[in-house]
Amino acid sequence: MTSDGRVIIVSNRLPFTVRADDDSVTVTAAAGGLANGLRAFHEDGDSLWIGWPGDASSIPRSRRTAVTRHFHDRRIVPVHLGHAEAKAYYEGVCNGVIWPLFHYLTDRIPIDPCEWTAYREVNERFAAAIAREYREGDVVWIHDYHLLLVPGLLRARLPKAAIGFFLHIPFPAADVFRIVPWRREILAGVLGANVIGFHTSDYASHFTDAVRSLTAFEITENTVYVNDHPVEVGVYPMGVDAASFTRMADDPQVVAEYKGIATSHQQILLGVDRLDYTKGILRRLLAYERLLRDNPALRERVRLIQVAVPSRDCVASYQRFRQELDELVGRINGDHGTLDWTPIRYLHQSVSPTQLVALYRLADVMLVTPLRDGMNLVAKEFIASRADGDGVLVLSEFAGAARELPEAVSVNPYDIEEMAARLKDALTMEMPDRRRRMAALRQRVAAADVYSWAATFLRDVGDAAVGNRRPTAARGYEGRLANDNLAAVIPSALRLM
Ligand code: ADQ
């Protein structure tokens, strides 16, 4: 990135959702880790954000100009997708195959996934949109599993561009990745970047293992050589806007909200998740039920607040999951509740930032128990919100955040009995221990926030792009790239199994 270059953020969904009817246009913040994490970065800076605004067919014709203006004012470039195309790409491949598989939930993959062509075409569409917007000196930052082919497709169009790719979800062990029918095409796509970033060193080494076993590219330490094109593989654990959460914790509105919901006679356990089967909500509730069954004295003295923001509700497996969750909450409340006490307060909705921070402040015990999670920002948001230095975090060992947050109470979400025991430990932990752990956690989360994450990644992409050109140009790389199509070069180097 030169001094006048911009960052072009590219993600499937935009950080805002736009709704329009005949009378008005409303713009709301979209929920989700990537959107929440990068929204402030985008608003404060000089970036451009390219993404899919969702189904635009419901926007009345009379409102389209106003919607376009809203996007333009927010430096957003929409990539519109047709209904059938979006369904095949987003529901079929992204959330039907890649999401469950990269989270090791292979039994959720359809028997005959057949929408790959749509995925490829949508990735082509994104690459074309980026190329249209690109100006020399920009850094292109492509995000996540929806756009795995875009780096390669873009490299073919813009051989010299600085391109970074960041994967927000786990990269699975090479043996699991091999299951993907389009595994080589995916690797070739991602390897069009100058830098590929992951949340943890495990995901980074899974990726290089996959490259090693499925291609003939040379790998030294953290660099893959795609012919002469060096691709750096790096570890960049994403943080949150820690200072902003800490500030908000003392905001009068948050304090008022907190006082409205606080009770003195009950300890609060809290879960905040997108409603997603990877987040471990069902097993968490089963562990809570076990806790109540094994510890009758806790009845009426604890309550679990579970907030689940609706997510991907057009996808069939998410609709089934929602039903299962509704039934489990109903059963536990029915079996264990009394006339005065409901063990689980379940909200199937998005809450405002004020309510979210009030809930984080309220929680005696925060439950973050995903079956697998790239990072999990909720854990970090909770810590950043605890300016009072109190509160216990229970954290799944399968969340990417677990590596960075060793002072949390660690659980295996697949072991319900152990999880119930750890919940009891968390509820009964002595104050000095709670404060000692929270102080250490707060230090870590404050030191590695979302701004330093973005700055480090972008600096490395800029450096790698310049470094790639300088030494390799002498060996003819730059000249060759100008004439060649890298996407066409890559497959020739793939080893046949
Ligand atoms: P997500 O799977 O979306 O992100 P996560 O990191 O937990 O998961 O982020 C969820 C975000 O949604 C948080 O910012 C949280 O505050 C917000 N949220 C959740 N429930 C909410 C509710 N009911 N109301 C309002 N807001 C709510 C993906 C990966 C993660 C990775 C991130 C970032 O799956 O592993 O941490 O990207 O890389």
Coordinates of C-alpha atoms in Angstrom, one line a residue, residues 7 195 243:
V7 CA -7.5 -0.9 1.6
V195 CA -0.1 -13.5 2.4
A243 CA -11.0 0.1 24.4

